[in-house]
PDB file of C-alpha atoms in Angstrom:
ATOM      1  CA  MET A   1    -116.885 -55.302 -42.496  1.00  0.00           C
ATOM      2  CA  MET A   2    -119.517 -53.106 -40.867  1.00  0.00           C
ATOM      3  CA  LEU A   3    -117.923 -53.354 -37.432  1.00  0.00           C
ATOM      4  CA  LEU A   4    -114.586 -52.266 -38.893  1.00  0.00           C
ATOM      5  CA  TRP A   5    -116.256 -49.306 -40.558  1.00  0.00           C
ATOM      6  CA  ALA A   6    -117.962 -48.412 -37.290  1.00  0.00           C
ATOM      7  CA  CYS A   7    -114.587 -48.496 -35.557  1.00  0.00           C
ATOM      8  CA  ALA A   8    -113.046 -46.419 -38.366  1.00  0.00           C
ATOM      9  CA  GLY A   9    -115.615 -43.690 -37.792  1.00  0.00           C
ATOM     10  CA  VAL A  10    -114.225 -43.028 -34.307  1.00  0.00           C
ATOM     11  CA  PRO A  11    -110.692 -41.860 -35.240  1.00  0.00           C
ATOM     12  CA  LEU A  12    -111.983 -40.317 -38.470  1.00  0.00           C
ATOM     13  CA  GLY A  13    -114.543 -38.242 -36.563  1.00  0.00           C
ATOM     14  CA  ALA A  14    -111.963 -37.176 -33.996  1.00  0.00           C
ATOM     15  CA  TYR A  15    -109.562 -36.173 -36.783  1.00  0.00           C
ATOM     16  CA  ASN A  16    -112.149 -34.107 -38.677  1.00  0.00           C
ATOM     17  CA  VAL A  17    -113.393 -32.330 -35.549  1.00  0.00           C
ATOM     18  CA  ALA A  18    -109.892 -31.623 -34.207  1.00  0.00           C
ATOM     19  CA  ALA A  19    -108.812 -30.331 -37.621  1.00  0.00           C
ATOM     20  CA  ASN A  20    -111.843 -27.990 -37.595  1.00  0.00           C
ATOM     21  CA  PHE A  21    -113.130 -29.159 -40.963  1.00  0.00           C
ATOM     22  CA  ASN A  22    -116.515 -28.008 -42.227  1.00  0.00           C
ATOM     23  CA  ILE A  23    -119.709 -29.303 -40.626  1.00  0.00           C
ATOM     24  CA  ALA A  24    -120.372 -31.865 -43.358  1.00  0.00           C
ATOM     25  CA  LEU A  25    -117.017 -33.566 -42.820  1.00  0.00           C
ATOM     26  CA  GLN A  26    -117.486 -33.509 -39.041  1.00  0.00           C
ATOM     27  CA  ILE A  27    -120.913 -35.143 -39.234  1.00  0.00           C
ATOM     28  CA  GLN A  28    -120.076 -37.731 -41.902  1.00  0.00           C
ATOM     29  CA  PRO A  29    -117.998 -40.048 -39.631  1.00  0.00           C
ATOM     30  CA  GLN A  30    -120.736 -40.001 -36.992  1.00  0.00           C
ATOM     31  CA  ILE A  31    -123.334 -41.074 -39.562  1.00  0.00           C
ATOM     32  CA  LEU A  32    -120.954 -43.767 -40.802  1.00  0.00           C
ATOM     33  CA  THR A  33    -120.540 -45.179 -37.296  1.00  0.00           C
ATOM     34  CA  VAL A  34    -124.265 -45.176 -36.507  1.00  0.00           C
ATOM     35  CA  LEU A  35    -125.332 -46.799 -39.774  1.00  0.00           C
ATOM     36  CA  SER A  36    -122.504 -49.336 -39.611  1.00  0.00           C
ATOM     37  CA  LEU A  37    -123.489 -50.347 -36.073  1.00  0.00           C
ATOM     38  CA  ILE A  38    -127.127 -50.732 -37.099  1.00  0.00           C
ATOM     39  CA  THR A  39    -126.180 -52.848 -40.112  1.00  0.00           C
ATOM     40  CA  TRP A  40    -123.763 -54.914 -38.033  1.00  0.00           C
ATOM     41  CA  ILE A  41    -126.318 -55.709 -35.319  1.00  0.00           C
ATOM     42  CA  GLN A  42    -128.904 -56.682 -37.934  1.00  0.00           C
ATOM     43  CA  CYS A  43    -126.655 -59.574 -38.934  1.00  0.00           C
ATOM     44  CA  TYR A  44    -126.927 -60.948 -35.388  1.00  0.00           C
ATOM     45  CA  HIS A  45    -130.660 -60.292 -35.288  1.00  0.00           C
ATOM     46  CA  TYR A  46    -131.464 -62.234 -38.457  1.00  0.00           C
ATOM     47  CA  ASP A  47    -128.633 -64.793 -38.536  1.00  0.00           C
ATOM     48  CA  GLY A  48    -127.873 -65.158 -34.846  1.00  0.00           C
ATOM     49  CA  LYS A  49    -131.499 -64.924 -33.767  1.00  0.00           C
ATOM     50  CA  TRP A  50    -130.793 -62.191 -31.242  1.00  0.00           C
ATOM     51  CA  GLY A  51    -133.857 -60.519 -29.806  1.00  0.00           C
ATOM     52  CA  PRO A  52    -134.613 -56.818 -30.426  1.00  0.00           C
ATOM     53  CA  MET A  53    -133.908 -55.913 -26.796  1.00  0.00           C
ATOM     54  CA  LYS A  54    -130.511 -57.587 -26.840  1.00  0.00           C
ATOM     55  CA  CYS A  55    -129.608 -55.916 -30.128  1.00  0.00           C
ATOM     56  CA  CYS A  56    -130.603 -52.496 -28.815  1.00  0.00           C
ATOM     57  CA  VAL A  57    -128.584 -52.974 -25.621  1.00  0.00           C
ATOM     58  CA  VAL A  58    -125.475 -54.115 -27.505  1.00  0.00           C
ATOM     59  CA  VAL A  59    -125.695 -51.255 -30.011  1.00  0.00           C
ATOM     60  CA  GLY A  60    -126.343 -48.726 -27.245  1.00  0.00           C
ATOM     61  CA  VAL A  61    -123.339 -49.867 -25.208  1.00  0.00           C
ATOM     62  CA  ALA A  62    -121.100 -49.957 -28.286  1.00  0.00           C
ATOM     63  CA  GLY A  63    -122.260 -46.495 -29.356  1.00  0.00           C
ATOM     64  CA  ALA A  64    -121.625 -45.071 -25.881  1.00  0.00           C
ATOM     65  CA  ILE A  65    -118.117 -46.537 -25.810  1.00  0.00           C
ATOM     66  CA  PHE A  66    -117.345 -45.225 -29.302  1.00  0.00           C
ATOM     67  CA  GLY A  67    -118.671 -41.782 -28.373  1.00  0.00           C
ATOM     68  CA  ALA A  68    -116.577 -41.621 -25.200  1.00  0.00           C
ATOM     69  CA  VAL A  69    -113.432 -42.709 -27.031  1.00  0.00           C
ATOM     70  CA  GLU A  70    -113.988 -40.172 -29.816  1.00  0.00           C
ATOM     71  CA  THR A  71    -114.584 -37.346 -27.337  1.00  0.00           C
ATOM     72  CA  GLY A  72    -111.366 -38.196 -25.512  1.00  0.00           C
ATOM     73  CA  LEU A  73    -109.465 -38.325 -28.792  1.00  0.00           C
ATOM     74  CA  ILE A  74    -110.780 -34.895 -29.811  1.00  0.00           C
ATOM     75  CA  PHE A  75    -109.504 -33.229 -26.633  1.00  0.00           C
ATOM     76  CA  ALA A  76    -106.220 -35.138 -26.829  1.00  0.00           C
ATOM     77  CA  LEU A  77    -105.648 -34.154 -30.466  1.00  0.00           C
ATOM     78  CA  LYS A  78    -106.435 -30.480 -29.861  1.00  0.00           C
ATOM     79  CA  ASP A  79    -104.001 -30.426 -26.945  1.00  0.00           C
ATOM     80  CA  ALA A  80    -101.350 -32.148 -29.064  1.00  0.00           C
ATOM     81  CA  VAL A  81    -101.764 -29.628 -31.890  1.00  0.00           C
ATOM     82  CA  GLN A  82    -101.443 -26.696 -29.473  1.00  0.00           C
ATOM     83  CA  LYS A  83     -98.178 -28.193 -28.218  1.00  0.00           C
ATOM     84  CA  GLY A  84     -96.884 -28.664 -31.766  1.00  0.00           C
ATOM     85  CA  ARG A  85     -97.205 -32.450 -31.834  1.00  0.00           C
ATOM     86  CA  HIS A  86     -98.730 -32.739 -35.294  1.00  0.00           C
ATOM     87  CA  TRP A  87     -97.674 -36.376 -35.610  1.00  0.00           C
ATOM     88  CA  ALA A  88    -100.680 -37.294 -33.430  1.00  0.00           C
ATOM     89  CA  MET A  89    -103.083 -35.986 -36.081  1.00  0.00           C
ATOM     90  CA  THR A  90    -101.232 -37.921 -38.760  1.00  0.00           C
ATOM     91  CA  LEU A  91    -101.345 -41.104 -36.682  1.00  0.00           C
ATOM     92  CA  ILE A  92    -105.110 -40.871 -36.103  1.00  0.00           C
ATOM     93  CA  GLY A  93    -105.706 -40.192 -39.792  1.00  0.00           C
ATOM     94  CA  VAL A  94    -103.645 -43.234 -40.759  1.00  0.00           C
ATOM     95  CA  ILE A  95    -105.500 -45.452 -38.270  1.00  0.00           C
ATOM     96  CA  SER A  96    -108.888 -44.431 -39.682  1.00  0.00           C
ATOM     97  CA  ALA A  97    -107.714 -45.034 -43.256  1.00  0.00           C
ATOM     98  CA  VAL A  98    -106.349 -48.473 -42.326  1.00  0.00           C
ATOM     99  CA  LEU A  99    -109.635 -49.475 -40.668  1.00  0.00           C
ATOM    100  CA  LEU A 100    -111.652 -48.314 -43.673  1.00  0.00           C
ATOM    101  CA  CYS A 101    -109.414 -50.276 -46.036  1.00  0.00           C
ATOM    102  CA  ALA A 102    -109.626 -53.330 -43.771  1.00  0.00           C
ATOM    103  CA  GLY A 103    -113.413 -53.164 -43.934  1.00  0.00           C
ATOM    104  CA  VAL A 104    -113.349 -53.147 -47.731  1.00  0.00           C
ATOM    105  CA  LEU A 105    -110.746 -55.930 -47.928  1.00  0.00           C
ATOM    106  CA  ARG A 106    -112.890 -58.037 -45.595  1.00  0.00           C
ATOM    107  CA  HIS A 107    -115.578 -58.041 -48.271  1.00  0.00           C
ATOM    108  CA  TYR A 108    -113.111 -59.266 -50.905  1.00  0.00           C
ATOM    109  CA  ASP A 109    -111.930 -61.977 -48.532  1.00  0.00           C
ATOM    110  CA  ASP A 110    -115.526 -63.139 -48.191  1.00  0.00           C
ATOM    111  CA  ILE A 111    -115.859 -63.234 -51.979  1.00  0.00           C
ATOM    112  CA  TYR A 112    -112.690 -65.325 -52.254  1.00  0.00           C
ATOM    113  CA  VAL A 113    -113.763 -67.804 -49.562  1.00  0.00           C
ATOM    114  CA  HIS A 114    -117.322 -68.355 -50.774  1.00  0.00           C
ATOM    115  CA  ARG A 115    -116.622 -67.804 -54.480  1.00  0.00           C
ATOM    116  CA  THR A 116    -119.628 -65.538 -54.739  1.00  0.00           C
ATOM    117  CA  VAL A 117    -120.814 -62.079 -53.752  1.00  0.00           C
ATOM    118  CA  ARG A 118    -123.100 -62.348 -50.753  1.00  0.00           C
ATOM    119  CA  GLY A 119    -125.446 -59.630 -49.605  1.00  0.00           C
ATOM    120  CA  ILE A 120    -124.413 -57.080 -52.215  1.00  0.00           C
ATOM    121  CA  SER A 121    -126.701 -54.092 -52.711  1.00  0.00           C
ATOM    122  CA  PHE A 122    -126.197 -51.920 -55.755  1.00  0.00           C
ATOM    123  CA  ILE A 123    -128.227 -49.167 -54.127  1.00  0.00           C
ATOM    124  CA  PHE A 124    -125.800 -49.198 -51.200  1.00  0.00           C
ATOM    125  CA  VAL A 125    -122.845 -49.159 -53.592  1.00  0.00           C
ATOM    126  CA  GLU A 126    -124.264 -46.183 -55.492  1.00  0.00           C
ATOM    127  CA  ILE A 127    -124.994 -44.254 -52.309  1.00  0.00           C
ATOM    128  CA  ASP A 128    -121.522 -45.006 -50.958  1.00  0.00           C
ATOM    129  CA  ALA A 129    -119.883 -43.948 -54.223  1.00  0.00           C
ATOM    130  CA  ALA A 130    -121.906 -40.724 -54.283  1.00  0.00           C
ATOM    131  CA  GLY A 131    -120.825 -40.022 -50.720  1.00  0.00           C
ATOM    132  CA  ASP A 132    -117.191 -40.483 -51.699  1.00  0.00           C
ATOM    133  CA  VAL A 133    -117.579 -38.084 -54.614  1.00  0.00           C
ATOM    134  CA  PHE A 134    -119.198 -35.379 -52.496  1.00  0.00           C
ATOM    135  CA  SER A 135    -116.584 -35.876 -49.780  1.00  0.00           C
ATOM    136  CA  LEU A 136    -113.801 -35.353 -52.318  1.00  0.00           C
ATOM    137  CA  ILE A 137    -115.523 -32.227 -53.637  1.00  0.00           C
ATOM    138  CA  SER A 138    -115.889 -30.905 -50.101  1.00  0.00           C
ATOM    139  CA  VAL A 139    -112.238 -31.570 -49.286  1.00  0.00           C
ATOM    140  CA  LEU A 140    -111.168 -29.954 -52.575  1.00  0.00           C
ATOM    141  CA  TYR A 141    -113.204 -26.828 -51.860  1.00  0.00           C
ATOM    142  CA  PHE A 142    -112.075 -26.675 -48.234  1.00  0.00           C
ATOM    143  CA  ASN A 143    -108.385 -26.869 -49.186  1.00  0.00           C
ATOM    144  CA  PHE A 144    -108.326 -25.240 -52.635  1.00  0.00           C
ATOM    145  CA  ALA A 145    -110.292 -22.076 -51.860  1.00  0.00           C
ATOM    146  CA  PRO A 146    -108.015 -20.876 -48.986  1.00  0.00           C
ATOM    147  CA  TRP A 147    -104.931 -21.853 -51.010  1.00  0.00           C
ATOM    148  CA  ALA A 148    -106.100 -19.821 -54.014  1.00  0.00           C
ATOM    149  CA  ARG A 149    -106.943 -16.802 -51.843  1.00  0.00           C
ATOM    150  CA  GLN A 150    -103.533 -16.982 -50.174  1.00  0.00           C
ATOM    151  CA  LYS A 151    -101.753 -17.151 -53.541  1.00  0.00           C
ATOM    152  CA  LEU A 152    -103.673 -14.119 -54.835  1.00  0.00           C
ATOM    153  CA  ARG A 153    -102.953 -12.199 -51.627  1.00  0.00           C
ATOM    154  CA  ILE A 154     -99.224 -12.958 -51.831  1.00  0.00           C
ATOM    155  CA  LYS A 155     -99.121 -11.948 -55.494  1.00  0.00           C
ATOM    156  CA  ALA A 156    -100.881  -8.649 -54.746  1.00  0.00           C
ATOM    157  CA  GLN A 157     -98.440  -7.936 -51.915  1.00  0.00           C
ATOM    158  CA  GLN A 158     -95.479  -8.629 -54.197  1.00  0.00           C
ATOM    159  CA  VAL A 159     -96.836  -6.287 -56.873  1.00  0.00           C
ATOM    160  CA  ARG A 160     -97.485  -3.562 -54.298  1.00  0.00           C
ATOM    161  CA  ARG A 161     -94.003  -4.001 -52.818  1.00  0.00           C
ATOM    162  CA  SER A 162     -92.430  -3.815 -56.274  1.00  0.00           C
ATOM    163  CA  GLU A 163     -94.328  -0.611 -57.078  1.00  0.00           C
ATOM    164  CA  ASP A 164     -93.269   0.975 -53.778  1.00  0.00           C
ATOM    165  CA  LEU A 165     -89.644   0.006 -54.411  1.00  0.00           C
ATOM    166  CA  THR A 166     -89.715   1.467 -57.928  1.00  0.00           C
ATOM    167  CA  ARG A 167     -91.315   4.682 -56.677  1.00  0.00           C
ATOM    168  CA  GLY A 168     -88.702   4.972 -53.925  1.00  0.00           C
ATOM    169  CA  GLN A 169     -85.824   4.523 -56.375  1.00  0.00           C
ATOM    170  CA  THR A 170     -87.296   7.160 -58.677  1.00  0.00           C
ATOM    171  CA  ASN A 171     -87.632   9.662 -55.837  1.00  0.00           C
ATOM    172  CA  THR A 172     -84.071   8.974 -54.685  1.00  0.00           C
ATOM    173  CA  GLU A 173     -82.591   9.444 -58.163  1.00  0.00           C
ATOM    174  CA  GLY A 174     -84.565  12.674 -58.599  1.00  0.00           C
ATOM    175  CA  GLY A 175     -83.260  14.015 -55.295  1.00  0.00           C
ATOM    176  CA  ILE A 176     -79.642  13.208 -56.207  1.00  0.00           C
ATOM    177  CA  SER A 177     -79.921  14.870 -59.615  1.00  0.00           C
ATOM    178  CA  ASP A 178     -81.467  17.987 -58.060  1.00  0.00           C
ATOM    179  CA  ALA A 179     -78.680  18.182 -55.496  1.00  0.00           C
ATOM    180  CA  ILE A 180     -76.017  17.850 -58.190  1.00  0.00           C
ATOM    181  CA  SER A 181     -77.666  20.508 -60.336  1.00  0.00           C
ATOM    182  CA  LEU A 182     -77.866  22.930 -57.438  1.00  0.00           C
ATOM    183  CA  GLN A 183     -74.208  22.418 -56.586  1.00  0.00           C
ATOM    184  CA  GLU A 184     -73.060  22.967 -60.170  1.00  0.00           C
ATOM    185  CA  LEU A 185     -75.166  26.084 -60.814  1.00  0.00           C
ATOM    186  CA  PRO A 186     -73.418  29.342 -60.054  1.00  0.00           C
ATOM    187  CA  SER A 187     -75.189  32.090 -58.183  1.00  0.00           C
ATOM    188  CA  SER A 188     -77.164  34.820 -59.883  1.00  0.00           C
ATOM    189  CA  THR A 189     -74.383  37.348 -59.213  1.00  0.00           C
ATOM    190  CA  SER A 190     -72.073  35.462 -61.580  1.00  0.00           C
ATOM    191  CA  VAL A 191     -73.968  36.896 -64.550  1.00  0.00           C
ATOM    192  CA  PHE A 192     -71.903  40.031 -64.190  1.00  0.00           C
ATOM    193  CA  LEU A 193     -68.372  38.617 -64.028  1.00  0.00           C
ATOM    194  CA  THR A 194     -65.673  40.806 -62.540  1.00  0.00           C
ATOM    195  CA  PRO A 195     -62.057  39.917 -61.731  1.00  0.00           C
ATOM    196  CA  SER A 196     -62.878  39.766 -58.036  1.00  0.00           C
ATOM    197  CA  SER A 197     -65.877  37.485 -58.581  1.00  0.00           C
ATOM    198  CA  VAL A 198     -63.818  35.169 -60.806  1.00  0.00           C
ATOM    199  CA  ALA A 199     -61.090  34.924 -58.157  1.00  0.00           C
ATOM    200  CA  SER A 200     -63.696  34.232 -55.497  1.00  0.00           C
ATOM    201  CA  LEU A 201     -65.262  31.518 -57.648  1.00  0.00           C
ATOM    202  CA  ARG A 202     -61.874  29.883 -58.239  1.00  0.00           C
ATOM    203  CA  THR A 203     -61.126  29.967 -54.514  1.00  0.00           C
ATOM    204  CA  SER A 204     -64.461  28.278 -53.698  1.00  0.00           C
ATOM    205  CA  VAL A 205     -63.857  25.585 -56.340  1.00  0.00           C
ATOM    206  CA  VAL A 206     -60.368  24.837 -54.977  1.00  0.00           C
ATOM    207  CA  SER A 207     -61.708  24.686 -51.434  1.00  0.00           C
ATOM    208  CA  GLN A 208     -64.484  22.299 -52.512  1.00  0.00           C
ATOM    209  CA  GLU A 209     -61.924  20.021 -54.246  1.00  0.00           C
ATOM    210  CA  GLN A 210     -59.764  19.961 -51.094  1.00  0.00           C
ATOM    211  CA  VAL A 211     -62.776  19.036 -49.008  1.00  0.00           C
ATOM    212  CA  ASP A 212     -63.675  16.258 -51.430  1.00  0.00           C
ATOM    213  CA  ASP A 213     -60.101  14.908 -51.310  1.00  0.00           C
TER     214      ASP A 213
END
C-alpha cells in the first residue's frame, strides 16, 4: 500500500509541477512520496528485522530514483505541452490516479484475506481525510477563481460592445435624418416666390428625379 502510494507521488508530482499548479499542490506529492517511503521501510525494519543502515540505504536509493524519474517527467511533459501533445498530461494524471486507487484497494484486499483490519490508525485516517478536503478546496479555488474572472470579463466586454453598437446606430440614424432634412428644405431665397424662382425650383426637382432614376 505505502509503496504504491510512494510510486503514485512521482507522476502526480510531475503532473502538478508541469501544469503549474499552486505551491501547495506541487509540494503535496513530494510529501506523500517521502512519508510513504518512510512508512514502507519501517515495515521491513520491524517485521523483516532490517538494520537502520540498510533501511536508510534502501530508502535513499529509492528516493533518488523517484526524484530522477519525476524530474525527467516534468521536462518531458512541459515539452509535450509546448508541442500541443496534451494527451501526455492526461496519461500521467491517469497513471497517478490508478496507483493511488491501487494502494487503497490493497488495504481492502488485506482486510478480506485476514478478515480483520490490521495496523489501522484513526489519527492517520483523519489526517489523510483532512488533506483530501484541503486539496479539493485548493483545486476548487485554483480553477473556480480564474473561471469566474473570465466570465465577468467576457460579460463586461459584451455589454461594452452592445453599448458601442447602439451608440453607432443612433449616430448613423441621426446623420441620415439630417441629410434628408437638408435636402428637402428649400433655400432662404424661396421665401419670396417669383415665377422665375418657381420655374427654377421645378427644373431642379425634375433634374434630381432624373438623377435618382
